[in-house]
Coordinates of C-alpha atoms and ligand atoms in Angstrom, one line a residue:
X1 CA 0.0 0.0 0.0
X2 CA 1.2 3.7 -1.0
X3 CA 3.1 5.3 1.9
X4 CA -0.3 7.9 3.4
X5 CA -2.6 5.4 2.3
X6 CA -3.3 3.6 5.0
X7 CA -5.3 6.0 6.9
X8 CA -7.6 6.6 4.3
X9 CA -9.9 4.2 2.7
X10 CA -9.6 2.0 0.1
X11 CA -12.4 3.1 -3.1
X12 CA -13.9 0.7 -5.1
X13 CA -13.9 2.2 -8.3
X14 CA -16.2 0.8 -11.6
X15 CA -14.3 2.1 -14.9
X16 CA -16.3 2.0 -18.3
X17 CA -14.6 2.4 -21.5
X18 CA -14.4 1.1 -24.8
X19 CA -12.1 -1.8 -24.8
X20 CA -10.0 -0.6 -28.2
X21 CA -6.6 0.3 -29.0
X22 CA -7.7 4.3 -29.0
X23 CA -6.7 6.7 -26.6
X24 CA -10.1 6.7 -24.6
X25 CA -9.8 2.8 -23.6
X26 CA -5.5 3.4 -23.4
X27 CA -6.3 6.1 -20.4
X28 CA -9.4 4.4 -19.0
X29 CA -7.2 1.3 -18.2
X30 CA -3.8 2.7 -17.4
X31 CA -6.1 4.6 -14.7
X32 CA -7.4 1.9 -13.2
X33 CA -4.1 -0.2 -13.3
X34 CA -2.2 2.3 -11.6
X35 CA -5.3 2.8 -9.3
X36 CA -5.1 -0.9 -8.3
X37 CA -1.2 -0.6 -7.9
X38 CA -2.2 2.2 -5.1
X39 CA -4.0 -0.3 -3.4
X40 CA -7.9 0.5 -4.5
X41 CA -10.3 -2.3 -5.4
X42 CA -10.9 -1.4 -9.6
X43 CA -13.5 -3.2 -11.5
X44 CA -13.1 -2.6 -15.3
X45 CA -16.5 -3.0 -17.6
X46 CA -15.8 -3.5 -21.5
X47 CA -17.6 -5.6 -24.0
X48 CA -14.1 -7.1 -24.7
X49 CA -10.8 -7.4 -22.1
X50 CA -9.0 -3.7 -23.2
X51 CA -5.6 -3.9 -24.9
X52 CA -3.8 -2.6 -22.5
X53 CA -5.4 -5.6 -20.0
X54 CA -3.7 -8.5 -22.5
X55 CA -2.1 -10.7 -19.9
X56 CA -3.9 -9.5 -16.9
X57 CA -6.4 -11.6 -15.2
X58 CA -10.0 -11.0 -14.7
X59 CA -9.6 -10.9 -11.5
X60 CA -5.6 -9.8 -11.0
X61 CA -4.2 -8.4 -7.6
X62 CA -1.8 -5.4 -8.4
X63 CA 0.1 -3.9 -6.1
X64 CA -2.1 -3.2 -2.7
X65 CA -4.9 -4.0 -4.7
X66 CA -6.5 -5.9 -7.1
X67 CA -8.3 -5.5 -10.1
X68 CA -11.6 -7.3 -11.7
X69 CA -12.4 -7.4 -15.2
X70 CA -16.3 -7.5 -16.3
X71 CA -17.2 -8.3 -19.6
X72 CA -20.2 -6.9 -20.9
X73 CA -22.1 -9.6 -23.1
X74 CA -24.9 -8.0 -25.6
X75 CA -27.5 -10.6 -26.3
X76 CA -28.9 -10.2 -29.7
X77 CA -32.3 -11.2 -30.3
X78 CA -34.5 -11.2 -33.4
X79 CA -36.4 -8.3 -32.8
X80 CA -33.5 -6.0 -32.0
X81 CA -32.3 -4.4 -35.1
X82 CA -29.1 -3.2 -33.3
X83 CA -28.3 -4.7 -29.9
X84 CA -29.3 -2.5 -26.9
X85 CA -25.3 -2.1 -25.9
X86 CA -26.1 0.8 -23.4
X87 CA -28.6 -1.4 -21.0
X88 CA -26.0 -4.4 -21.2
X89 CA -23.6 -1.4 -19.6
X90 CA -26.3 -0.4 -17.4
X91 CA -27.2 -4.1 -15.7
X92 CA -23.6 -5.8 -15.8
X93 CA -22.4 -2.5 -13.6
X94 CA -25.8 -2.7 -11.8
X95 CA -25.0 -6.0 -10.9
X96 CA -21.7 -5.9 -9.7
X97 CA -22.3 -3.1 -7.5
X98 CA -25.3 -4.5 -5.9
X99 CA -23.0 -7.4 -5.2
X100 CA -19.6 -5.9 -4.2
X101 CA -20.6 -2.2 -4.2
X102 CA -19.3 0.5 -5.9
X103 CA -17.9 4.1 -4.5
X104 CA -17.7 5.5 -7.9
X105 CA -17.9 4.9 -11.3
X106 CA -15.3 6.6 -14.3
X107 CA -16.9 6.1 -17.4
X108 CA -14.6 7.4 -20.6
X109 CA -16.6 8.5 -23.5
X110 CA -20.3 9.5 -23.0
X111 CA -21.7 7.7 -25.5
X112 CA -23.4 6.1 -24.6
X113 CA -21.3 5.6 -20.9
X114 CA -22.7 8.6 -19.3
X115 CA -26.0 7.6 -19.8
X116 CA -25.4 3.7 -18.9
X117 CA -24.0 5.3 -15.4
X118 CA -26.9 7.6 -15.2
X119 CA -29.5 4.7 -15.7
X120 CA -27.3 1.8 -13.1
X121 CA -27.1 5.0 -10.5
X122 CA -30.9 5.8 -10.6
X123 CA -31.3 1.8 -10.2
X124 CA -28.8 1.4 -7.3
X125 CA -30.5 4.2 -5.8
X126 CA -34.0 1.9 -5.2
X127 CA -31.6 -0.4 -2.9
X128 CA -28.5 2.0 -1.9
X129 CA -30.3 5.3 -1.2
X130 CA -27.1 8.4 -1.1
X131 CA -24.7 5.2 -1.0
X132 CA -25.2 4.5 -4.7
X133 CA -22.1 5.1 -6.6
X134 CA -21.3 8.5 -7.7
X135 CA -20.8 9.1 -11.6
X136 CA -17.7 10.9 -13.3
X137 CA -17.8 11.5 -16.8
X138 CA -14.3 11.8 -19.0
X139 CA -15.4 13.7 -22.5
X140 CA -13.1 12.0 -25.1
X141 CA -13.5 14.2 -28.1
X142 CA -16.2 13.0 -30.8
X143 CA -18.6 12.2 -28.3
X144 CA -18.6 15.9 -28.3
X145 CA -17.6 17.1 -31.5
X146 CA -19.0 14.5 -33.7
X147 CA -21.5 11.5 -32.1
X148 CA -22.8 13.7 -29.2
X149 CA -23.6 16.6 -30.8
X150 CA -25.3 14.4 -33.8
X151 CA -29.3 15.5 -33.3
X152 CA -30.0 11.8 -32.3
X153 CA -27.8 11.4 -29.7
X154 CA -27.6 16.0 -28.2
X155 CA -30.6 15.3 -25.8
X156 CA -29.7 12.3 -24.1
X157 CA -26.0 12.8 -24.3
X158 CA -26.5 16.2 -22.9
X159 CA -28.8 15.1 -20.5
X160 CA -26.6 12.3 -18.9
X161 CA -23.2 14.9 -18.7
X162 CA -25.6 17.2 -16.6
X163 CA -26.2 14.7 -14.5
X164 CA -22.6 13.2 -13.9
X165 CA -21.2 14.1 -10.5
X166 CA -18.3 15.4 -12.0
X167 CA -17.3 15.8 -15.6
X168 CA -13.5 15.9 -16.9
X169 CA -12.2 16.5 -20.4
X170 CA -8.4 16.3 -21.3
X171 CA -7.5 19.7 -22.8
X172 CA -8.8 23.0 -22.7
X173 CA -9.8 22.6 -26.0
X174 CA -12.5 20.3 -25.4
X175 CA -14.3 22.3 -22.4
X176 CA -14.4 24.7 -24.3
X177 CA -16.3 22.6 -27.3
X178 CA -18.6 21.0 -24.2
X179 CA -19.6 24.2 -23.7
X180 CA -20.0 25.7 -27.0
X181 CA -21.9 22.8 -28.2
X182 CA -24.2 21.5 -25.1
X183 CA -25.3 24.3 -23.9
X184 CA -24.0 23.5 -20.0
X185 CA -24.4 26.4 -17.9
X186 CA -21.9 27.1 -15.5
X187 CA -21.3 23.0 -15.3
X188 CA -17.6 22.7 -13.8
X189 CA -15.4 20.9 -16.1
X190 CA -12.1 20.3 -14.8
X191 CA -9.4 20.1 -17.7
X192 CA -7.2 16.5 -16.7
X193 CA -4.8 16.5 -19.3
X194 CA -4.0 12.6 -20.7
X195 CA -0.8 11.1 -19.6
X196 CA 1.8 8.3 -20.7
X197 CA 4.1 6.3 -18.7
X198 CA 7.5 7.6 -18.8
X199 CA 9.2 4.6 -17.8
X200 CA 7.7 1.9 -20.6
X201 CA 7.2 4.7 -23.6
X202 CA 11.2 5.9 -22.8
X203 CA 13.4 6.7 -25.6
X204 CA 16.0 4.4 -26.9
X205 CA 19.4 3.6 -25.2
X206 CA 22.2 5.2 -26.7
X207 CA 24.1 2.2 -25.9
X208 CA 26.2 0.1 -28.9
X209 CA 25.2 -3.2 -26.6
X210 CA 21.5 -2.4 -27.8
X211 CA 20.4 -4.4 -31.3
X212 CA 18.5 -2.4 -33.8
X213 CA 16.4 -4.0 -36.8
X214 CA 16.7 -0.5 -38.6
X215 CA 18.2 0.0 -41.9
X216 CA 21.3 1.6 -41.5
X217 CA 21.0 5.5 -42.0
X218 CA 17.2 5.7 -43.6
X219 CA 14.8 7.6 -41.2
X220 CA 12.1 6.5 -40.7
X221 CA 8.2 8.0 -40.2
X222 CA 5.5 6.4 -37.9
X223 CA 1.8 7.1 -37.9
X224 CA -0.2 5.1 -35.6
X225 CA -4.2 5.1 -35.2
X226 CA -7.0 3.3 -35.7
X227 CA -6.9 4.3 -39.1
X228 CA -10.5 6.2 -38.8
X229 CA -11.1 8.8 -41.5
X230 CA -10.6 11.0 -39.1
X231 CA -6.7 10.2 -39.1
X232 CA -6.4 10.8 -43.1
X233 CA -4.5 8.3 -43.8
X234 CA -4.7 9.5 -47.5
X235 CA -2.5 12.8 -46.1
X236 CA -0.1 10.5 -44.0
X237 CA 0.6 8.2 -47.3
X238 CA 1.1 11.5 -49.4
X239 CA 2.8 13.4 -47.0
X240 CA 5.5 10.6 -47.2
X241 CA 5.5 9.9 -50.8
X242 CA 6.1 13.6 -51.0
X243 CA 9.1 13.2 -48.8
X244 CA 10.2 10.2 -50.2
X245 CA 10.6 12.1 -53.6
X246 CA 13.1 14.2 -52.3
X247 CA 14.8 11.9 -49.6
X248 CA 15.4 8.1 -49.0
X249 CA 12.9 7.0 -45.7
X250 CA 10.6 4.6 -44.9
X251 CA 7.3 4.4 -43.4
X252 CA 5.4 2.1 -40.6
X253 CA 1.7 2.5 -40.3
X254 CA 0.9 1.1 -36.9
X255 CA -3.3 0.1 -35.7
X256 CA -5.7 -1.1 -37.8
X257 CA -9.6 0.3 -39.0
X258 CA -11.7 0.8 -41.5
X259 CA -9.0 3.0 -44.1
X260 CA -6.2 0.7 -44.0
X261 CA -7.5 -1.8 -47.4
X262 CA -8.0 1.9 -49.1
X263 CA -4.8 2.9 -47.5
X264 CA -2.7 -0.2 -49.2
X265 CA -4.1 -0.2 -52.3
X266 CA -3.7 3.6 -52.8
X267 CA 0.3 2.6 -51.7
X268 CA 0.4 -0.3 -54.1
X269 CA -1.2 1.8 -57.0
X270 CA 1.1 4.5 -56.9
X271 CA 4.0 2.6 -56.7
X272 CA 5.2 4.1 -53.2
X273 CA 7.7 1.7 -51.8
X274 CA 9.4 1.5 -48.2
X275 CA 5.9 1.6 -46.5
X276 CA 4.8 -1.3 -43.6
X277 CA 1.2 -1.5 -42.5
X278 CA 2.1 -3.1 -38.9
X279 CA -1.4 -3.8 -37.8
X280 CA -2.3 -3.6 -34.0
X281 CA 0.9 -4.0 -32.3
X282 CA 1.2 -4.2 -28.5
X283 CA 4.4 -3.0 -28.1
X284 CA 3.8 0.3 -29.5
X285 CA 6.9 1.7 -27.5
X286 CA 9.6 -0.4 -29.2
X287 CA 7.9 0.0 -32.5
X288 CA 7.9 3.8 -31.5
X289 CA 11.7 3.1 -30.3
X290 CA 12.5 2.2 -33.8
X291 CA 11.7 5.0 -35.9
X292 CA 12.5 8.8 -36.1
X293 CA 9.6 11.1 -37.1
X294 CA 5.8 10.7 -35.5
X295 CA 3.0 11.8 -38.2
X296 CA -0.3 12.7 -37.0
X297 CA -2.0 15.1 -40.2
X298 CA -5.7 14.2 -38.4
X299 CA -8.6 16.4 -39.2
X300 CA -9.2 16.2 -35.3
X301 CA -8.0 15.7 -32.4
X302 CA -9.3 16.8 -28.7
X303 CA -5.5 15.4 -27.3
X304 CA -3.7 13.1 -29.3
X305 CA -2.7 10.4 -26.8
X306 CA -0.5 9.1 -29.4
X307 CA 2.1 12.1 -30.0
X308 CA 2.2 12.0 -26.8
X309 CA 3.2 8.5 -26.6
X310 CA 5.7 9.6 -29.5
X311 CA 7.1 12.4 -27.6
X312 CA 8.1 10.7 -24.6
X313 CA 10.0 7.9 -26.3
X314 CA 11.9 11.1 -27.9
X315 CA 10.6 11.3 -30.9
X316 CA 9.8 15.2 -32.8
X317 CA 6.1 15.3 -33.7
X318 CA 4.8 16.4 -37.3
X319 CA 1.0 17.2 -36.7
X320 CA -2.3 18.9 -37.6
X321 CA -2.7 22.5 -36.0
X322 CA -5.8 21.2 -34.8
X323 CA -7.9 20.7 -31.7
X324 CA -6.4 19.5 -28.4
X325 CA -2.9 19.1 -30.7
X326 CA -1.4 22.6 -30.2
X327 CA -1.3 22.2 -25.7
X328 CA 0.7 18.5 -26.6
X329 CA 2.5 19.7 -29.1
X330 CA 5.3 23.5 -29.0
X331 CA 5.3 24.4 -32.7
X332 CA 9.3 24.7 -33.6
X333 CA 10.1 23.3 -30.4
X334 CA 9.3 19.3 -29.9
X335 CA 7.5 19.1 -33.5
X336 CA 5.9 21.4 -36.2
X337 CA 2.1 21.7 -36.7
X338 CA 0.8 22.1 -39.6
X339 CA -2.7 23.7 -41.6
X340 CA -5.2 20.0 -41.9
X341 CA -5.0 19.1 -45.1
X342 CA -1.7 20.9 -46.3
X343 CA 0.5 18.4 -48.1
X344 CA 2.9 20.8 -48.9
X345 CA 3.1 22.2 -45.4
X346 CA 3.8 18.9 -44.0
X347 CA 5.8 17.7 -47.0
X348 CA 8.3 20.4 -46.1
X349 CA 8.5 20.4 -42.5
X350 CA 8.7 16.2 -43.2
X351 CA 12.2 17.1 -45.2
X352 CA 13.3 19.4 -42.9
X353 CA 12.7 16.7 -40.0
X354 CA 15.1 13.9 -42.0
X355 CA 17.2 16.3 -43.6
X356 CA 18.5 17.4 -40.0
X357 CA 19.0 15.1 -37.2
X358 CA 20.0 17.3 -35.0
X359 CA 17.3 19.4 -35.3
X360 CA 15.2 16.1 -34.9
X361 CA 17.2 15.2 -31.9
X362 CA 16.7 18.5 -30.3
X363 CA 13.3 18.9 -30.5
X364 CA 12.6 14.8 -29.8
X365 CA 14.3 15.8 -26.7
X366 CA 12.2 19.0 -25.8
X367 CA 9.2 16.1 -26.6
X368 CA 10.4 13.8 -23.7
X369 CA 11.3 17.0 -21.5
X370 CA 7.3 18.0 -21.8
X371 CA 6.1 14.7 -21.2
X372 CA 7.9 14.0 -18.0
X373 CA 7.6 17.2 -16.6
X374 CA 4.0 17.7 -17.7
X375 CA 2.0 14.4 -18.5
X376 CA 3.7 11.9 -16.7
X377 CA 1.1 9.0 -15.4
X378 CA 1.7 9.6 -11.7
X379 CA 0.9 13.3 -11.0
X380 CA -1.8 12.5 -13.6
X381 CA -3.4 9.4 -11.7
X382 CA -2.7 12.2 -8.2
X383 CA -5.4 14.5 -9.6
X384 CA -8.0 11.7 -10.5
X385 CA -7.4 10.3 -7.4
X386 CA -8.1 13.7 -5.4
X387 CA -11.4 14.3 -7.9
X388 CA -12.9 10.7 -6.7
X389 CA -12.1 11.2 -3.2
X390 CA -13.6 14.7 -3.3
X391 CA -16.9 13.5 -3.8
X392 CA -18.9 12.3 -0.8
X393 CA -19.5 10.2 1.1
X394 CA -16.6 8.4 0.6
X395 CA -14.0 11.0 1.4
X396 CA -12.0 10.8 4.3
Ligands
LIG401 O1 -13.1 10.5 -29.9 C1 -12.6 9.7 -30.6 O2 -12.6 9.7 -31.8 C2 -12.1 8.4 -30.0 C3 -11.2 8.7 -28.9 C4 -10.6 7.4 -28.5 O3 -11.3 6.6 -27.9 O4 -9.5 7.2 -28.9 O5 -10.1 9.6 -29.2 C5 -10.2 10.8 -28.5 O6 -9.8 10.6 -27.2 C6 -8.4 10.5 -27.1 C7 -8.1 10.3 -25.6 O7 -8.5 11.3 -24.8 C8 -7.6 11.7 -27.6 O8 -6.2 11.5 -27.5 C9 -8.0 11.9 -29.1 O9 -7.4 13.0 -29.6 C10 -9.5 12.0 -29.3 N1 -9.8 11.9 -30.7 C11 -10.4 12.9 -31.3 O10 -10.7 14.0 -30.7 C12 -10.7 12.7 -32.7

């Protein structure tokens, strides 16, 4: 158990996410890992085990404290036309806290998680009265800007923020969209920037003992993402071919989705060569280890989890001038942002990336500089920690 610890009382926290390899589900279950590590009782509720849980148990002591995992089966039946995914939320977190009780629950992405909390709360009420667990909602990004603010989902999704007992989002950015697009009042939302672990995403040692499977001398780009349109994939394969016309380098596409066929056969039609679709890859650090420039030319982002990822394993950053992007990312200093959708931009700022190590070097260092000193996991977990034990009656 933590040193302080033992005088306050263990939480028993319910986390919600989506079990993917995107940043939501990455931060929902590095939370409650590092939770469990501190010695509180976690219980994680996915449809599938998370990414980040491969190799943990579904019921795995940690630390001081152990963690469950809950898997949340959605029954299909003839009549549904889509299975009702929200109430299977809603009664498998019902049921557990009935059983075990629950202080809290952290559900990532409101859609529909806020509103599977809101329902299991308003049930666990009937039984639990003001010990019913309370509800803190973490905004993700399109459950703002794109799925919650879609007319049928506004009302409901708006609805079910309102009534979370506190509501987090990970970059100024995003409040501020909350609150230009639902309408919230004077609702407090408390900005919680997104984190990495500084010890596993590290940058590569300098040391001659240390094997590399790189090619002597070519530099080499990295984009990884779920390879969602909002990614544009088409930029990232242009904005390398573009480099590639000028300068020798490779490029590895790391994650997987619903672009990458359209993504290979646009590579193999054009005749681009030195480009690897990885797939999902669990050891995105050593993949990360491995190359020199991180691409992220998305349309969107509310953080970008993954340059951060980048940055702290030392890499310089080459990404949109967009969204949450610009508080991860110091233009000219650990990376260059760029207009969306300007080739040419990121084309040139791609040369000048390979062209120069050292200017590379510098500003992959400034990267790792930012994410210790200003998104490292521990001071991170510190302030969700604070948030739950804030809210009564559970506090000390
Ligand atoms: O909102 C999404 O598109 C999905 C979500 C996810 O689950 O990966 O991504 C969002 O949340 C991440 C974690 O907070 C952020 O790093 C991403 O920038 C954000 N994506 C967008 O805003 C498009």
């Amino acid at each position: 158990m933590r040193p302080g610890m033992a005088s306050e009382r263990r939480l028993r926290i319910g986390i919600a996410c989506y079990p993917t390899f995107g940043g939501s589900g990455v931060i929902a279950t590095e939370i409650g890992l590092e939770m469990a590590r501190r010695g509180h009782e976690v219980h994680v509720f996915a449809y599938e085990k998370p990414a980040r849980l491969e190799g943990v148990s579904d019921r795995q002591e940690l630390g001081a404290g152990i963690l469950f995992f809950h898997r949340v089966e959605v029954r299909d039946y003839p009549v549904f036309h889509q299975p009702p995914y929200a109430l299977a939320m809603a009664s498998r977190i019902v049921d557990v806290a009935a059983h075990g009780g629950l202080d809290l629950l952290h559900v990532h992405y409101a859609v529909p998680h806020a509103t599977s909390a809101y329902l299991a709360r308003e049930v666990l009420r009937e039984t639990l009265g003001a010990r019913a667990p309370k509800i803190i909602t973490t905004l993700h990004g399109t459950d703002i800007t794109l799925v919650g603010s879609d007319p049928s989902y506004r009302p409901i999704t708006r609805f079910s923020i309102l009534k979370s007992d506190a509501v987090t989002v990970p970059s100024e950015y995003l409040a501020a969209e909350t609150r230009a697009r639902f309408d919230v009042g004077d609702m407090a939302i408390a900005v919680l920037p997104n984190f990495v672990d500084t010890d596993r995403f590290r940058p590569r040692e300098a040391s001659a003992d240390v094997p590399s499977s790189r090619a002597a001398g070519v530099p080499r780009f990295v984009h990884v993402s779920n390879l969602r349109p909002v990614k544009r994939l088409g930029d990232v394969l242009a904005i390398f071919a573009g480099v590639r016309r000028e300068v020798a380098c490779e490029l590895v596409v790391v994650g997987d989705g619903p672009d990458r066929v359209g993504g290979e056969t646009w590579v193999r039609e054009h005749g681009v060569q030195g480009v690897s679709f990885l797939g999902h890859h669990l050891e995105v650090a050593d993949v990360l280890r491995e190359t020199d420039v991180f691409l992220l030319p998305s349309e969107l982002e509310s953080f970008g989890v993954a340059a951060l990822e980048a940055m702290a394993v030392g890499l310089p950053v080459l990404a949109s001038a967009v969204g949450g992007l610009p508080e991860v990312v110091e233009h000219g200093r650990s990376g260059f942002l760029a207009p969306v959708g300007d080739v040419e931009a990121f084309v040139k700022r791609g040369i000048a990336l390979v062209t120069q190590p050292e200017l590379a070097r510098a500003m992959g260092a400034r990267g790792r500089e930012i994410a210790v000193e200003r998104f490292a996991l521990g001071p991170a977990v510190d302030r969700y920690e604070t948030l739950y034990r804030s809210l009564a009656p559970f506090s000390p």
